[in-house]
Coordinates of N, CA and C in Angstrom, one line a residue:
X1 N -42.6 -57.1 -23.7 CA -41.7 -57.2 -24.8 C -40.4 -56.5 -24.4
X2 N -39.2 -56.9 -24.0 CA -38.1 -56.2 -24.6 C -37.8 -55.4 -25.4
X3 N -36.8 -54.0 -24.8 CA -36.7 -53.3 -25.6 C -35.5 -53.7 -26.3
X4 N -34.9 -53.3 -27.5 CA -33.7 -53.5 -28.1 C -32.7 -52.6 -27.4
X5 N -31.5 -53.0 -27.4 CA -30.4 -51.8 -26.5 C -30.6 -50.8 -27.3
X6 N -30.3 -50.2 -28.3 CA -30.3 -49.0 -28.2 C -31.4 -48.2 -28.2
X7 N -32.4 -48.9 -28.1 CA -33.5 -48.4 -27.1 C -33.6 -48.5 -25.8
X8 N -33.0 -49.4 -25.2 CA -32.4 -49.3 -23.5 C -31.4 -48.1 -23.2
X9 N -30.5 -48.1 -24.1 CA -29.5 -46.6 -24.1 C -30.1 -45.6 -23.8
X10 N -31.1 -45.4 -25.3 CA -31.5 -43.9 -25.3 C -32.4 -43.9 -24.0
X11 N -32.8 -44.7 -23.6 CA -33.8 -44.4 -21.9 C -33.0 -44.1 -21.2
X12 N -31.9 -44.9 -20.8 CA -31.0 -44.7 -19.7 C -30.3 -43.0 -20.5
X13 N -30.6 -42.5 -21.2 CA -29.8 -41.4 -21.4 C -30.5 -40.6 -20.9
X14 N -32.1 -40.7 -21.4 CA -32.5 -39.6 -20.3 C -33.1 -39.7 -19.1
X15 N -33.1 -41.1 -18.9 CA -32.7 -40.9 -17.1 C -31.6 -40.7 -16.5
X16 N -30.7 -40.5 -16.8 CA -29.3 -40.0 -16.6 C -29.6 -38.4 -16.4
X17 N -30.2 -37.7 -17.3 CA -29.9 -36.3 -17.6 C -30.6 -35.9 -15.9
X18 N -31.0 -36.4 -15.2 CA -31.0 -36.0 -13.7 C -30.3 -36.8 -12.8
X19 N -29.2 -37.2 -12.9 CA -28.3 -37.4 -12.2 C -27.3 -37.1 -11.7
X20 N -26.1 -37.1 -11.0 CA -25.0 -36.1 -10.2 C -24.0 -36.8 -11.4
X21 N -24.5 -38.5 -11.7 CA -23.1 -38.7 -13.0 C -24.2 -39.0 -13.9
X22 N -24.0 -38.3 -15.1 CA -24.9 -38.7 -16.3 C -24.0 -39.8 -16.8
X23 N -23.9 -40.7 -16.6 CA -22.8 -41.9 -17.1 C -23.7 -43.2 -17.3
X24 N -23.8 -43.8 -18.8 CA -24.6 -44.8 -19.2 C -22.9 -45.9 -19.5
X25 N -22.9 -46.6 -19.0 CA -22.2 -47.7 -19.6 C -22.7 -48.9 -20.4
X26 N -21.9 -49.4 -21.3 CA -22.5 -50.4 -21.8 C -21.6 -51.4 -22.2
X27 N -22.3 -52.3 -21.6 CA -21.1 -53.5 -20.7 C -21.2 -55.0 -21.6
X28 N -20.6 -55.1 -21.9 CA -20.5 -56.5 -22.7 C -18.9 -56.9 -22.6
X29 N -18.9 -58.4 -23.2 CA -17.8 -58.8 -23.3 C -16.9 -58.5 -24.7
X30 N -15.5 -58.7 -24.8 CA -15.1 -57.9 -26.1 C -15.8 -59.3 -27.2
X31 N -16.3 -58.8 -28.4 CA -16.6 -58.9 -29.7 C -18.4 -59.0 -29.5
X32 N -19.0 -58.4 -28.4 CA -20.5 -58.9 -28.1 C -21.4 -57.9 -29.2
X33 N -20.7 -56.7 -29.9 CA -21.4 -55.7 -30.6 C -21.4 -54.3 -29.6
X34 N -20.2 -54.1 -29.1 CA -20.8 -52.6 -28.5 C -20.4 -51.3 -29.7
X35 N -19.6 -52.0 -30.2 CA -19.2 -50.6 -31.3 C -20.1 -50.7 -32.5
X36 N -20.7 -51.4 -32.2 CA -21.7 -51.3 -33.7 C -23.0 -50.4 -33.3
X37 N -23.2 -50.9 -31.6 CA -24.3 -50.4 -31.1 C -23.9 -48.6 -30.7
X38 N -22.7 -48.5 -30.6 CA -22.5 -47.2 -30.1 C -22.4 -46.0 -31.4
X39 N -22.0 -46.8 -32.4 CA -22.3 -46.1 -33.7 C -23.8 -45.9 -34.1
X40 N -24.6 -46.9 -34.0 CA -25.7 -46.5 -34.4 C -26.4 -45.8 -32.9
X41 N -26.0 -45.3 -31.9 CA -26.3 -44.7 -31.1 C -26.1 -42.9 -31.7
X42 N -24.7 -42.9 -31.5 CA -24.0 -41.5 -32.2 C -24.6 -41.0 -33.6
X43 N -25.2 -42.0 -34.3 CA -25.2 -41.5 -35.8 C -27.2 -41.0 -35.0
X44 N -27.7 -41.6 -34.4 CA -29.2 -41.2 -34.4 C -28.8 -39.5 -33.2
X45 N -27.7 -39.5 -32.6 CA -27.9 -38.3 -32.0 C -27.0 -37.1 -32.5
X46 N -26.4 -37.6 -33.6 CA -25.9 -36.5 -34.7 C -24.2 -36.0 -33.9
X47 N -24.1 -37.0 -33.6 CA -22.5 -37.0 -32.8 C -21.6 -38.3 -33.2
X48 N -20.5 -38.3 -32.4 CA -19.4 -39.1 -33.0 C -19.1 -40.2 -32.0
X49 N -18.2 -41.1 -32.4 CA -18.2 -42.0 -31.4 C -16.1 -41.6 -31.5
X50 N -15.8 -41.4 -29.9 CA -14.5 -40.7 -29.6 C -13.7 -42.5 -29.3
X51 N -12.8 -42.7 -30.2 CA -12.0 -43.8 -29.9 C -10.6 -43.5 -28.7
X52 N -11.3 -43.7 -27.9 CA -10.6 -43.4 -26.4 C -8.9 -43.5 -26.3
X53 N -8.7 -45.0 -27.1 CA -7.1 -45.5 -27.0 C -6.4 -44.3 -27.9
X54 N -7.1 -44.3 -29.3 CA -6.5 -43.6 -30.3 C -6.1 -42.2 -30.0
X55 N -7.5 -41.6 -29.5 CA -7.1 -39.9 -28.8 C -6.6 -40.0 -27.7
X56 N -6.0 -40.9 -26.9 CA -4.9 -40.7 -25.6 C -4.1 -41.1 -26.0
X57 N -3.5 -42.4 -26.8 CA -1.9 -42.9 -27.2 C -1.3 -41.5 -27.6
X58 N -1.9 -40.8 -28.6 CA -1.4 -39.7 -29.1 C -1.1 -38.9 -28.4
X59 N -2.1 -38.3 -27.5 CA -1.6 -36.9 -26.6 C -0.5 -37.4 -25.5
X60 N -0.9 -39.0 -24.9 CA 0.8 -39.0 -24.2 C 1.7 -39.6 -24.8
X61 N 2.1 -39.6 -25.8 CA 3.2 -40.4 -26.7 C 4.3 -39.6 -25.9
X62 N 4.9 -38.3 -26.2 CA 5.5 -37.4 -25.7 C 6.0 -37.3 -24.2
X63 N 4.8 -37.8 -23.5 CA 5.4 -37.5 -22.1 C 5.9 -38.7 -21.2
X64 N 6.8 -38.4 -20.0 CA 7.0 -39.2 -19.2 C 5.9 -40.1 -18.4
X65 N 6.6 -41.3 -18.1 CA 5.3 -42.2 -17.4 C 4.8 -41.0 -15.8
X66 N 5.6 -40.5 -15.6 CA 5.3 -39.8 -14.3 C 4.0 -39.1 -14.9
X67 N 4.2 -38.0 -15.8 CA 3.5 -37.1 -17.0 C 2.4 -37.8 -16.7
X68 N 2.2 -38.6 -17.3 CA 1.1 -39.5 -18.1 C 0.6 -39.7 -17.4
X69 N 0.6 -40.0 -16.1 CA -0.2 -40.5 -14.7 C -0.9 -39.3 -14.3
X70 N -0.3 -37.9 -14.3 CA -0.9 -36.5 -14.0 C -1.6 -36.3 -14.7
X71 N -1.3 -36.1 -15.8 CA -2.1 -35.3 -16.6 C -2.8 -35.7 -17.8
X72 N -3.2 -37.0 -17.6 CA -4.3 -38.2 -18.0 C -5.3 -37.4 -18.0
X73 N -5.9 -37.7 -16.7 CA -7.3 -36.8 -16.4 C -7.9 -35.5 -17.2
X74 N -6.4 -34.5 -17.1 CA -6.8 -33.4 -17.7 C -7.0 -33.0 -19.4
X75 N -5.7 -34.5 -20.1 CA -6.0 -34.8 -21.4 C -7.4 -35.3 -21.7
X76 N -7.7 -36.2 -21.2 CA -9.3 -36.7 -21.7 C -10.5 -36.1 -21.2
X77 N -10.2 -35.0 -20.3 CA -11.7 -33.8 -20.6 C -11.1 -33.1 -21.4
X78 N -10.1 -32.7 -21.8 CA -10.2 -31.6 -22.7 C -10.9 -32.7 -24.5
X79 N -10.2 -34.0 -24.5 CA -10.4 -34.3 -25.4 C -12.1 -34.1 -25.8
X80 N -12.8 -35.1 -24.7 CA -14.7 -35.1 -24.4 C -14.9 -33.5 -24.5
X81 N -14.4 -32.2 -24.2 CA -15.1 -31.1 -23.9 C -15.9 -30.7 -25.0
X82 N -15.4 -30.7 -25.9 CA -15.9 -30.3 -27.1 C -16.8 -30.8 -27.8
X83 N -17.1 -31.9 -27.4 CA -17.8 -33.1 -28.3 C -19.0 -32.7 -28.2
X84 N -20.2 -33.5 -29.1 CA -21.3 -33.0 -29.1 C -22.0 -34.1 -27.5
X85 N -23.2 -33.8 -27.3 CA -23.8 -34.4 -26.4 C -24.5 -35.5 -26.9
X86 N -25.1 -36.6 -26.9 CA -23.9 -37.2 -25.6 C -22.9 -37.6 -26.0
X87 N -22.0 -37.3 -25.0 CA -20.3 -38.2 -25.6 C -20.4 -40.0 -25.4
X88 N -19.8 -40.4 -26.9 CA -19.8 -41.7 -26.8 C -18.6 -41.7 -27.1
X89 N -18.1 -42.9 -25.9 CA -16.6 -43.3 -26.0 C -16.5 -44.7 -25.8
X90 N -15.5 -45.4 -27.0 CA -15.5 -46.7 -27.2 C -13.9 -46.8 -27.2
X91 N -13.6 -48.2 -27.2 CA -12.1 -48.3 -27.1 C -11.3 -47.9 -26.2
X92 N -11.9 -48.0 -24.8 CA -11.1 -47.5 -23.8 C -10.1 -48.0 -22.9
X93 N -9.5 -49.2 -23.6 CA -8.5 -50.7 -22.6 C -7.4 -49.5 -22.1
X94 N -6.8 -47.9 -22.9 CA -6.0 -47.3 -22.4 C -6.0 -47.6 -21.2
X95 N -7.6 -46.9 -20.6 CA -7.4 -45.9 -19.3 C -7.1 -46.9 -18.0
X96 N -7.6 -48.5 -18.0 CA -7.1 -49.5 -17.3 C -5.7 -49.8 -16.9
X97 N -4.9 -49.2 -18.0 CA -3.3 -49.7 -17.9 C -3.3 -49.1 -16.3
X98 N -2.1 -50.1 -16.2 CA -1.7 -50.1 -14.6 C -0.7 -48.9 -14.4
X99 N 0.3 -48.8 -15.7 CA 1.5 -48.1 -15.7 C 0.7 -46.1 -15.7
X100 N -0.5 -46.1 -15.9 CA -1.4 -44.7 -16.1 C -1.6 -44.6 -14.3
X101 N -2.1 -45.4 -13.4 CA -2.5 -45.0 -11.9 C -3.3 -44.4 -12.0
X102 N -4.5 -45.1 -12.9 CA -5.8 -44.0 -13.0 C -7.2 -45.2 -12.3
X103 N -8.5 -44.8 -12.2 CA -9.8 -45.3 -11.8 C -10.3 -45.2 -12.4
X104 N -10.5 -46.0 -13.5 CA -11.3 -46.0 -14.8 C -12.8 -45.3 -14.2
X105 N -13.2 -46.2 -13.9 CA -14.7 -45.3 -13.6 C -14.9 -44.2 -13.4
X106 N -13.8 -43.6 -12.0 CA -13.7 -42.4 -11.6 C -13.7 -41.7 -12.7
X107 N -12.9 -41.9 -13.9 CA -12.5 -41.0 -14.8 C -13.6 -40.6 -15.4
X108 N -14.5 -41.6 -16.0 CA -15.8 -41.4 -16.9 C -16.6 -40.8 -16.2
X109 N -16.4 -40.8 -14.5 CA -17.8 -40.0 -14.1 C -17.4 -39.1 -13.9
X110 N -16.2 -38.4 -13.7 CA -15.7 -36.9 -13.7 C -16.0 -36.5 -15.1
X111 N -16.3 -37.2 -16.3 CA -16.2 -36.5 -17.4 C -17.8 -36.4 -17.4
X112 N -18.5 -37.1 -16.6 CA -19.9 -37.1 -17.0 C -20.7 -35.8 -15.9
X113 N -20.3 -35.2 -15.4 CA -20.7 -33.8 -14.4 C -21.1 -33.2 -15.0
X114 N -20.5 -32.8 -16.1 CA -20.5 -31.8 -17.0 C -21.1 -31.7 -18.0
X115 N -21.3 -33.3 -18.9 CA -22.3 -33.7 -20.1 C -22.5 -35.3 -19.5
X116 N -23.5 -35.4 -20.7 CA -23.7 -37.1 -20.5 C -22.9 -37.5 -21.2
X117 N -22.1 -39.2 -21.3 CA -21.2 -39.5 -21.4 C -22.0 -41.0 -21.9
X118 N -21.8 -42.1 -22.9 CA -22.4 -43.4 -23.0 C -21.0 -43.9 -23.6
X119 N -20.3 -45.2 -22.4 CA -19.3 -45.3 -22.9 C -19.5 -46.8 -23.0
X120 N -18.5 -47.7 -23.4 CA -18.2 -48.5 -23.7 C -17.6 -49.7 -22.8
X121 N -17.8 -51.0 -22.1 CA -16.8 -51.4 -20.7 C -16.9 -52.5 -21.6
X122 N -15.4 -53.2 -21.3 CA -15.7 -54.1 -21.9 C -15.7 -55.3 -20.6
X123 N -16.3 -55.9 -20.5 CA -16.4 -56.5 -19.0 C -17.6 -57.1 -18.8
X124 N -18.2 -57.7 -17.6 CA -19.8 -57.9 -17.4 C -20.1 -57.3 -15.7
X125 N -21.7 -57.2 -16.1 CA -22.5 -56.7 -14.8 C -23.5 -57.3 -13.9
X126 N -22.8 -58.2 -13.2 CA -23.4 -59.2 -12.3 C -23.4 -59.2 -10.8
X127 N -25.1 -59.4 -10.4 CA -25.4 -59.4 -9.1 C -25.0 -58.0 -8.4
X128 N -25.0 -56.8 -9.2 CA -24.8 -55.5 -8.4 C -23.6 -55.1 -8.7
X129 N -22.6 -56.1 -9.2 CA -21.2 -55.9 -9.3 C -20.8 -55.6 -10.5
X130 N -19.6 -54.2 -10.9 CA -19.1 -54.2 -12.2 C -17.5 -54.9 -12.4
X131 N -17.6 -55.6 -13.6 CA -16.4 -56.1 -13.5 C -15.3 -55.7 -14.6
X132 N -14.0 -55.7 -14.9 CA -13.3 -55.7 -16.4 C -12.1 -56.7 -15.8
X133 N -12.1 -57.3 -16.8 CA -11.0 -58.2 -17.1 C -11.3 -59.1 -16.0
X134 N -10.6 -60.4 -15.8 CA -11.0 -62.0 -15.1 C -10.3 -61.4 -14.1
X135 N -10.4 -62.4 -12.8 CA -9.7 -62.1 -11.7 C -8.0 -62.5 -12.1
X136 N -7.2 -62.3 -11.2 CA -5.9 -62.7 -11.6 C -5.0 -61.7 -12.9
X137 N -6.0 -61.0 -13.4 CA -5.5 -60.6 -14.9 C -5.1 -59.4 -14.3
X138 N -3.7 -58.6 -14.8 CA -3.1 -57.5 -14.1 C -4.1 -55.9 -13.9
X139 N -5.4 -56.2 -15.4 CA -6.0 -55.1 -15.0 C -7.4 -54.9 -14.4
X140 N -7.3 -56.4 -13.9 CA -8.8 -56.6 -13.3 C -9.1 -55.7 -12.5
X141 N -10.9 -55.2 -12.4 CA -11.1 -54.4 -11.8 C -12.5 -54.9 -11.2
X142 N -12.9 -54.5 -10.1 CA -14.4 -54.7 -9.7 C -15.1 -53.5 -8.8
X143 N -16.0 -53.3 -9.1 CA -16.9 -52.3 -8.6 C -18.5 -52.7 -7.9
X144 N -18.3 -52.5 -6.6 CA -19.4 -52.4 -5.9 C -20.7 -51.2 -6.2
X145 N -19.8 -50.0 -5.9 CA -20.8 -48.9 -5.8 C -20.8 -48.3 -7.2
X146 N -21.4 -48.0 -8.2 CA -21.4 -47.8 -9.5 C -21.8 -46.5 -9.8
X147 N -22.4 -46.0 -8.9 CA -22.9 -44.9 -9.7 C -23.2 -44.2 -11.4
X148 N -24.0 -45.2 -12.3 CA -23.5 -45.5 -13.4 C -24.9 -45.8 -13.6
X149 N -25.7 -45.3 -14.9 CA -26.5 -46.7 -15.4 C -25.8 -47.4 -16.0
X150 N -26.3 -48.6 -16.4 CA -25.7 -49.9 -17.0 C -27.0 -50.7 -17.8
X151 N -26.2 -50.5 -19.2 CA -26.6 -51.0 -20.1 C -26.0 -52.4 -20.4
X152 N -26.5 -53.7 -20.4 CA -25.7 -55.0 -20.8 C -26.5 -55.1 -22.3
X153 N -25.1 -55.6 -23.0 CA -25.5 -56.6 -24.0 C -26.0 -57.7 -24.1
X154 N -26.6 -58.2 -23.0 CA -27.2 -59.2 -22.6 C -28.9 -58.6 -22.5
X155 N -29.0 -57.2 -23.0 CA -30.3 -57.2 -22.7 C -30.8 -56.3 -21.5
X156 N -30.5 -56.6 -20.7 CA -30.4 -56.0 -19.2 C -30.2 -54.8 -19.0
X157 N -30.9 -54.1 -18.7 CA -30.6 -52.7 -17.9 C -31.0 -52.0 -16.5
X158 N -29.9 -51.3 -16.1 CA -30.5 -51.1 -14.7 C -31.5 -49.7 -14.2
X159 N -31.9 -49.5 -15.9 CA -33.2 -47.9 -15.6 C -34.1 -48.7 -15.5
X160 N -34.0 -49.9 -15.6 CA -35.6 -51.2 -15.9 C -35.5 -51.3 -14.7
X161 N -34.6 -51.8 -13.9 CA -34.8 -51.5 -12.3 C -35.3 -50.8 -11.9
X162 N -35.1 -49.3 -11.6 CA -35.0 -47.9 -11.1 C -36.4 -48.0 -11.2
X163 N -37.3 -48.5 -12.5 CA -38.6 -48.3 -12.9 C -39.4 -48.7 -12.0
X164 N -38.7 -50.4 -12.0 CA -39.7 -50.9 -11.4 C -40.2 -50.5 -9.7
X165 N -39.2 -50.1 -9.3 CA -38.9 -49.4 -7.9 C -39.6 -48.0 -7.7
X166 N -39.8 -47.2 -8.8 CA -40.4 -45.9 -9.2 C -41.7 -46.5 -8.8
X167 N -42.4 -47.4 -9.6 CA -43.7 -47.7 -9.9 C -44.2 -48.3 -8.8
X168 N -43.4 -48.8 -8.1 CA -44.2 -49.2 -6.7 C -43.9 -48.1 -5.3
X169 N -43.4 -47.2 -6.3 CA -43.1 -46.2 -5.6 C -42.0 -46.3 -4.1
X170 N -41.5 -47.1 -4.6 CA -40.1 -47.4 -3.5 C -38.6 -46.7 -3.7
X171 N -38.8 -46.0 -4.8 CA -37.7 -45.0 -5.2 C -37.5 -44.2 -3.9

């Protein structure tokens, strides 16, 4: 029987907590339900869900595009530092912009060293590959090496993997 995702989440959260990136993503396409699922994620672990765009438009409204490209990184751990564990962050189209010169991923797993992190992609996870946005589209992105669990809203998860590979002892 299938689990429901946010029972796929909470597993992949604590298979995360022994990893170098505690980073659970959860990957669907935009309107598939991740913010509904990431709320009832945060409300069962007595934390908040951090609206990514909202708490970065604000802290770089002020600064130069130069600015904004530096000290990106340093705005959005201070933002996550505080937060309760795990940090859930939804609404992240910011951190893609092209005009920021950031690595979306990179970013979430630098934030995830430190705490576990269950964020939000809006994109899909196919054949090993992560993707956001269509090819051709200015913020398309694709990822081979992930370092990341990955939660789809499709069902799918890659700690079901890890298991199965555990259990035949091929880990």
């Amino acid at each position: 029987m299938a689990l429901p995702i946010n029972d796929k989440i909470k597993k992949s959260l604590q298979a995360a907590e022994g990893l170098y990136h505690r980073l659970v993503l959860v990957v669907g396409e935009t309107g598939s339900g991740k913010t509904g699922v990431l709320r009832d994620v945060a409300a069962e672990f007595n934390t908040s869900v951090i609206n990514v765009n909202l708490a970065l438009s604000g802290e770089l409204l002020e600064l130069t595009a130069k600015q904004r490209a530096l000290q990106l990184p340093g705005i959005f751990n201070q933002i996550v530092r505080n937060s309760l564990s795990p940090v859930v962050l939804d609404n992240l189209e910011i951190i893609f912009d092209k005009g920021l010169q950031q690595d979306p991923l990179r970013l979430l797993q630098g934030l995830s060293r430190n705490q576990t992190v269950v964020a939000s992609w809006n994109g899909r996870y196919s054949g090993g590959r992560l993707f956001y946005a269509e090819t051709g589209h200015s913020e398309y992105r694709s990822y081979e090496s992930i370092d990341a669990l990955i939660v789809g809203m499709d069902g799918t998860a890659t700690v079901d993997s890890t298991e199965k590979y555990t259990e035949a002892g091929q880990a």
